[in-house]
Short mmCIF file of C-alpha atoms in Angstrom, two decimals:
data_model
loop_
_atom_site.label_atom_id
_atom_site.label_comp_id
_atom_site.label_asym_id
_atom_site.label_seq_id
_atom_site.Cartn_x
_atom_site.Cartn_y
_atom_site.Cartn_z
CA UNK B 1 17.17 -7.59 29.62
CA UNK B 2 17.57 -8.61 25.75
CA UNK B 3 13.70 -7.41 25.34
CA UNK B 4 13.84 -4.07 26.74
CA UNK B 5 17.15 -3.69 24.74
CA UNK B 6 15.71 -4.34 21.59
CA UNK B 7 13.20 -1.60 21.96
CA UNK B 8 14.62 0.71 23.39
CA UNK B 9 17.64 0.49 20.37
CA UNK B 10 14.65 0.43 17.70
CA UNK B 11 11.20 1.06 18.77
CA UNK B 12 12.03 3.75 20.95
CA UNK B 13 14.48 5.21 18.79
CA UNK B 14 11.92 5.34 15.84
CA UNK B 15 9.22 6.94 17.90
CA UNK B 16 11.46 9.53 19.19
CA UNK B 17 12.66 10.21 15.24
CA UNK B 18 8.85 10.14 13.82
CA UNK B 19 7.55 12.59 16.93
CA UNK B 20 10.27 14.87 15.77
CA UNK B 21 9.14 15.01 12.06
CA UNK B 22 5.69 15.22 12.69
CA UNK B 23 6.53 17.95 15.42
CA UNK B 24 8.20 19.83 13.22
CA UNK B 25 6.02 19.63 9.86
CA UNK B 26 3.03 20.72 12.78
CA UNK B 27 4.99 23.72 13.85
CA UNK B 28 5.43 24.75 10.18
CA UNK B 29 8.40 26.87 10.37
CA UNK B 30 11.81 26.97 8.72
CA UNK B 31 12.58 23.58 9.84
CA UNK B 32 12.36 22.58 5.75
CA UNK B 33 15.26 19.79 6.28
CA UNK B 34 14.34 18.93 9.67
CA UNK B 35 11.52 16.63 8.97
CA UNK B 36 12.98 14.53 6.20
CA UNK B 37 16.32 13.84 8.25
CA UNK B 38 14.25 12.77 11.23
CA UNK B 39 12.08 10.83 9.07
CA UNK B 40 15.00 9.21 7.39
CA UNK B 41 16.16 8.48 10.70
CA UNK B 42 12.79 6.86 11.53
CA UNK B 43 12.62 4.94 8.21
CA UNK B 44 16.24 3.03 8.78
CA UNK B 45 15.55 1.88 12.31
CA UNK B 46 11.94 0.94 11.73
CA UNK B 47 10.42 0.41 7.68
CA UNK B 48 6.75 0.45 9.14
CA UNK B 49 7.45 4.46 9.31
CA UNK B 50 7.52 4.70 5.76
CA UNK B 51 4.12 6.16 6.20
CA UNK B 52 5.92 9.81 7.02
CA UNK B 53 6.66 10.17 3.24
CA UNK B 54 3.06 10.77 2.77
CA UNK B 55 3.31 14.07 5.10
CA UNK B 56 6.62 15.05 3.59
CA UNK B 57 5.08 15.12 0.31
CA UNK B 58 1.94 17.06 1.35
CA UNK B 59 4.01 19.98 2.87
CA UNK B 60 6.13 19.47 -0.18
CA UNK B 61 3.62 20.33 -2.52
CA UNK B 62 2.03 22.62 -0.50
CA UNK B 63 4.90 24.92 -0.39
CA UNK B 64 6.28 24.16 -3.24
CA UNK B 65 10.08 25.01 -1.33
CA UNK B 66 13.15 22.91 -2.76
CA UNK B 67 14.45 22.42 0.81
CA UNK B 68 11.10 20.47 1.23
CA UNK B 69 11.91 18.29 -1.80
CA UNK B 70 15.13 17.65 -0.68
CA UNK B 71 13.76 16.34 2.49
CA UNK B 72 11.36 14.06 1.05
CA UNK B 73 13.86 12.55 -1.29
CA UNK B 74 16.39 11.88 1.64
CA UNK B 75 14.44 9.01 3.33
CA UNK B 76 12.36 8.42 -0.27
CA UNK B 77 16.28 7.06 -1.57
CA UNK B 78 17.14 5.45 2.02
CA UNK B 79 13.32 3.33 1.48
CA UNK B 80 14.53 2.44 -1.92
CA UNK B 81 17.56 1.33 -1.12
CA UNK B 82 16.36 -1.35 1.61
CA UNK B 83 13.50 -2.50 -0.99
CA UNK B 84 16.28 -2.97 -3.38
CA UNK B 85 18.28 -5.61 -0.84
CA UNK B 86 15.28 -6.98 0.77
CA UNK B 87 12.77 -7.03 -1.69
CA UNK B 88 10.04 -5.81 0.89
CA UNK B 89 9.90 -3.51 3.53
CA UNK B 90 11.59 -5.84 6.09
CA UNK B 91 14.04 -9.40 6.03
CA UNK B 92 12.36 -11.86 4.74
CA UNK B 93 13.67 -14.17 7.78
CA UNK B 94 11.90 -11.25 10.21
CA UNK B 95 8.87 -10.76 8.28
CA UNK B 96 7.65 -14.97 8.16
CA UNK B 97 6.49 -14.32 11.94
CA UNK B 98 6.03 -10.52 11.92
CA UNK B 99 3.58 -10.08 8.53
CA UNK B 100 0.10 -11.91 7.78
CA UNK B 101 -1.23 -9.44 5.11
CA UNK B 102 -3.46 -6.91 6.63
CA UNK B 103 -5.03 -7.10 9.76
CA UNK B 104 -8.03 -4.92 10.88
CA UNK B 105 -7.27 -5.50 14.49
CA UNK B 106 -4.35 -2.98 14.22
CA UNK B 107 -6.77 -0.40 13.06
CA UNK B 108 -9.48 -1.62 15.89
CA UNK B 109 -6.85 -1.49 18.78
CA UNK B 110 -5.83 1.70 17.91
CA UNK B 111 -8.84 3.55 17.57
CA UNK B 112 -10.32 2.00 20.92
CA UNK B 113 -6.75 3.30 22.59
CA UNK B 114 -8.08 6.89 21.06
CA UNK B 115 -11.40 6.24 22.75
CA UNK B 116 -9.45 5.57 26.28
CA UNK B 117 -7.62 8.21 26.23
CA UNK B 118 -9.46 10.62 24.65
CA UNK B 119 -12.16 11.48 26.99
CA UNK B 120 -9.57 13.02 29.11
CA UNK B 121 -8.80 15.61 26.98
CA UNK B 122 -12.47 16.82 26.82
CA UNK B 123 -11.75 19.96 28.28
CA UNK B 124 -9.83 21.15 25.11
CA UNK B 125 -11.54 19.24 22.66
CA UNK B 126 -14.92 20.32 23.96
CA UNK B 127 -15.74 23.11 22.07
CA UNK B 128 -14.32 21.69 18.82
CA UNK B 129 -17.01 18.87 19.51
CA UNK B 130 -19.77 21.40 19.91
CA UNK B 131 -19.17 23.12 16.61
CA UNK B 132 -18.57 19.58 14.61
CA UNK B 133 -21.31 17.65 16.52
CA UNK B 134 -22.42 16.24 13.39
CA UNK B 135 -18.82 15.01 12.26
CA UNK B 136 -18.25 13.51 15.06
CA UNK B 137 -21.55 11.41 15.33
CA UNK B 138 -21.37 10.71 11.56
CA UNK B 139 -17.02 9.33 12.40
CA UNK B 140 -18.54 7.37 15.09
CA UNK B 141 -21.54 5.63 13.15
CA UNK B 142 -18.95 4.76 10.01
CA UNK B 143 -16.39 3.32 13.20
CA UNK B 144 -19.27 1.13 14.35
CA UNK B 145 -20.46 -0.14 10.67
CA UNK B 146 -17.05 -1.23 10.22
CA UNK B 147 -16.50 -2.83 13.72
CA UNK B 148 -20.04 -4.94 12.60
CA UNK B 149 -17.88 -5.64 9.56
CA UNK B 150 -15.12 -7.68 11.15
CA UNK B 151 -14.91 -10.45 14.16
CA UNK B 152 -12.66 -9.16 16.98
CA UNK B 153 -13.61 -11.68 20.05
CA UNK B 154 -11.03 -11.42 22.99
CA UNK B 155 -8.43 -14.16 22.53
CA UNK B 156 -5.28 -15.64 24.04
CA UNK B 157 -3.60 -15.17 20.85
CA UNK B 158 -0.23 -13.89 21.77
CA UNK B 159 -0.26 -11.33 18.82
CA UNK B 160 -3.20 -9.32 20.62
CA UNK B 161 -2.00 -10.18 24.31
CA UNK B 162 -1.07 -7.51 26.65
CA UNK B 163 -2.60 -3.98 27.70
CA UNK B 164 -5.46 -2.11 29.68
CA UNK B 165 -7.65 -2.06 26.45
CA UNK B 166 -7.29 -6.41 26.02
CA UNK B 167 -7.93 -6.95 29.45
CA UNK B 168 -11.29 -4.98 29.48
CA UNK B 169 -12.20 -6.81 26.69
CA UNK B 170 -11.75 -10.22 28.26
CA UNK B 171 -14.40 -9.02 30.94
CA UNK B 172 -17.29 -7.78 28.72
CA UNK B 173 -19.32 -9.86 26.68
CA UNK B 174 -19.79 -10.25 23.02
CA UNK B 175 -22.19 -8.31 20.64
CA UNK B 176 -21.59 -9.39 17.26
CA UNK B 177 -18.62 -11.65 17.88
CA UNK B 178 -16.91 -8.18 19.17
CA UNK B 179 -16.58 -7.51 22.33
CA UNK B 180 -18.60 -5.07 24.20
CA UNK B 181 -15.86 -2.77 25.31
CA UNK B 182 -14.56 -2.24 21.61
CA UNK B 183 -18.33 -1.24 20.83
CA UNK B 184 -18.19 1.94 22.75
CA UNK B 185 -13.81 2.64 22.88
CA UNK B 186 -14.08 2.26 18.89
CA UNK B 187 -16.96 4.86 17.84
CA UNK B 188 -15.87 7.11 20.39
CA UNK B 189 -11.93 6.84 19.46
CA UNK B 190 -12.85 7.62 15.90
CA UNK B 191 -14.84 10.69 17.09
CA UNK B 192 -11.80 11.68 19.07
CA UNK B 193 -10.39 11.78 16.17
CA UNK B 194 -12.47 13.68 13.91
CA UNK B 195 -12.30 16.11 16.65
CA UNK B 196 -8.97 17.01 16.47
CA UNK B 197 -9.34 17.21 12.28
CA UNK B 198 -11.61 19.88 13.09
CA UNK B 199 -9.72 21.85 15.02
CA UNK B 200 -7.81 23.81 12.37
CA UNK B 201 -5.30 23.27 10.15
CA UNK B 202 -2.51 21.74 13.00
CA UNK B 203 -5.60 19.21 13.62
CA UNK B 204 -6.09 18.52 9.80
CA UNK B 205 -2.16 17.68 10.03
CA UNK B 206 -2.56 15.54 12.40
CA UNK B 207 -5.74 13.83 11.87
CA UNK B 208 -3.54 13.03 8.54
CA UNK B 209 -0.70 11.49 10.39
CA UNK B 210 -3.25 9.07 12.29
CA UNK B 211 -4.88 8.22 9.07
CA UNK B 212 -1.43 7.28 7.65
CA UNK B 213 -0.18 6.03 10.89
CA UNK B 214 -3.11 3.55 10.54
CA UNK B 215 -3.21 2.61 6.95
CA UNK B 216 0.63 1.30 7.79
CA UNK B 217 0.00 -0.47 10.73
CA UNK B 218 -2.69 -2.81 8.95
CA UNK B 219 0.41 -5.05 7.60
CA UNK B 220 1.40 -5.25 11.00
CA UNK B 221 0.50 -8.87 12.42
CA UNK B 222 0.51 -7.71 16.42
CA UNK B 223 -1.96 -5.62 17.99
CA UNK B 224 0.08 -4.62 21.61
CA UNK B 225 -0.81 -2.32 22.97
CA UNK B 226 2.34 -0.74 23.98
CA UNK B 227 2.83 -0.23 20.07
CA UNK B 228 0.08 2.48 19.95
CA UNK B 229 0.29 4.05 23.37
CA UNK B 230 3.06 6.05 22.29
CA UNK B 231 1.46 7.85 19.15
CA UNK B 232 -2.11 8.00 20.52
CA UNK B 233 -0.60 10.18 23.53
CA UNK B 234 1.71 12.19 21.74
CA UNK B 235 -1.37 12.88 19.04
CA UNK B 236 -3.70 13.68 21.38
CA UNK B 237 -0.72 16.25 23.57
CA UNK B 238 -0.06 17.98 20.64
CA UNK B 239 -3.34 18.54 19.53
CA UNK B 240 -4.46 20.09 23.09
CA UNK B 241 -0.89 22.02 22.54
CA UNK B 242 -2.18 23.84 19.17
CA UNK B 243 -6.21 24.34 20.91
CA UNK B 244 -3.83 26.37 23.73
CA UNK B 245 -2.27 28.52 21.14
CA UNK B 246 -4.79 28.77 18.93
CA UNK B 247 -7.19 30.12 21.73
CA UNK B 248 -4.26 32.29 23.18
CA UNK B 249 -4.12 34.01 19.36
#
């Protein structure tokens, strides 16, 4: 039971807090305090979410309100404050088996999660994909140039162990010492992707988010896939969510 307990008191908790700040900057509203209290929320249970201060600070400057300065600064002091005591983003007794520098598999994983689930959400992302055609095949060739880049073979490492998306790749065979399976998930994950950029500006938002979401993740030294479940659903949910009103308007 000590596993479950852990994340459910931290990784859970931090979802839940991020998926409230990025639901609220997305709904764009009068919510100007909202965001940076969940994202300070998200920031002391989990450091890795530091990555939210990158959307707080776009909305910040893009309305140019106090109350959005206010929030940003909230978890902007909390982030000092542990870098301060730490020295680094995490305790230097947690980080010896939890950080290796970066690590492209994070960024591979997730964007071959993107390309499992995406397809199902082809009914609401169709017609985006039909006006950005070219986006989306030009996303997809720069996701396979950088897949040739890097060797991903399937592994029993127990820092990639674990998920739908590891067990398919343990049954196809290797093209470029990546498996087969990440040469299709990957370029069409990234086109997922692009697809919801396109969409309009709630898309752009969150198109952002996944690019920060990503860019963080890279210092993270496990590639499970019940760390990027979470996001890529509720990404992909409220992007079909702002096609429905969009459409409706």
């Amino acid at each position: 039971f000590i596993g479950p307990a852990v994340r459910l008191s931290t990784d859970n908790a931090a979802l839940l807090a991020v998926f409230l700040t990025v639901g609220l900057l997305v709904r764009d509203e009068e919510h100007r305090l909202g965001p940076g209290l969940a994202a300070t929320a998200a920031i002391l249970t989990r450091q890795i979410h530091a990555w939210l201060l990158g959307l707080l600070l776009i909305q910040a400057i893009r309305q140019r309100h106090i109350k959005r300065w206010i929030g940003l600064a909230l978890p902007s002091i909390c982030l000092a404050a542990i870098l301060v005591t730490w020295g680094a983003l995490t305790p230097p007794s947690f980080a010896k088996g939890h950080a290796r520098g970066l690590n492209p598999d994070t960024t591979v994983f997730a964007l071959s999660i993107f390309g499992l689930y995406g397809p199902f959400f082809a009914g609401w992302l169709g017609a985006t994909a039909r006006t950005h055609w070219r986006r989306l095949l030009i996303a997809a060739a720069i996701a396979g140039v950088g897949l040739a880049m890097i060797s991903m073979p399937h592994t029993a490492d127990p820092n990639r162990w674990g998920g739908a998306v590891w067990q398919l790749a343990a049954r196809t065979p290797l093209l470029l010492d990546v498996n087969l399976s990440f040469w299709i998930l990957v370029p069409v994950g990234a086109a997922v992707v692009t697809a919801i950029g396109s969409s309009g500006r709630r898309g752009m938002l969150l198109s952002l988010t996944v690019a920060l979401w990503l860019i963080a993740n890279l210092a993270s030294a496990r590639a499970y896939q019940k760390y990027y479940d979470p996001m890529t659903l509720f990404v992909l949910g409220l992007s079909v969510q702002g096609l429905c009103e969009w459409r409706r308007a």
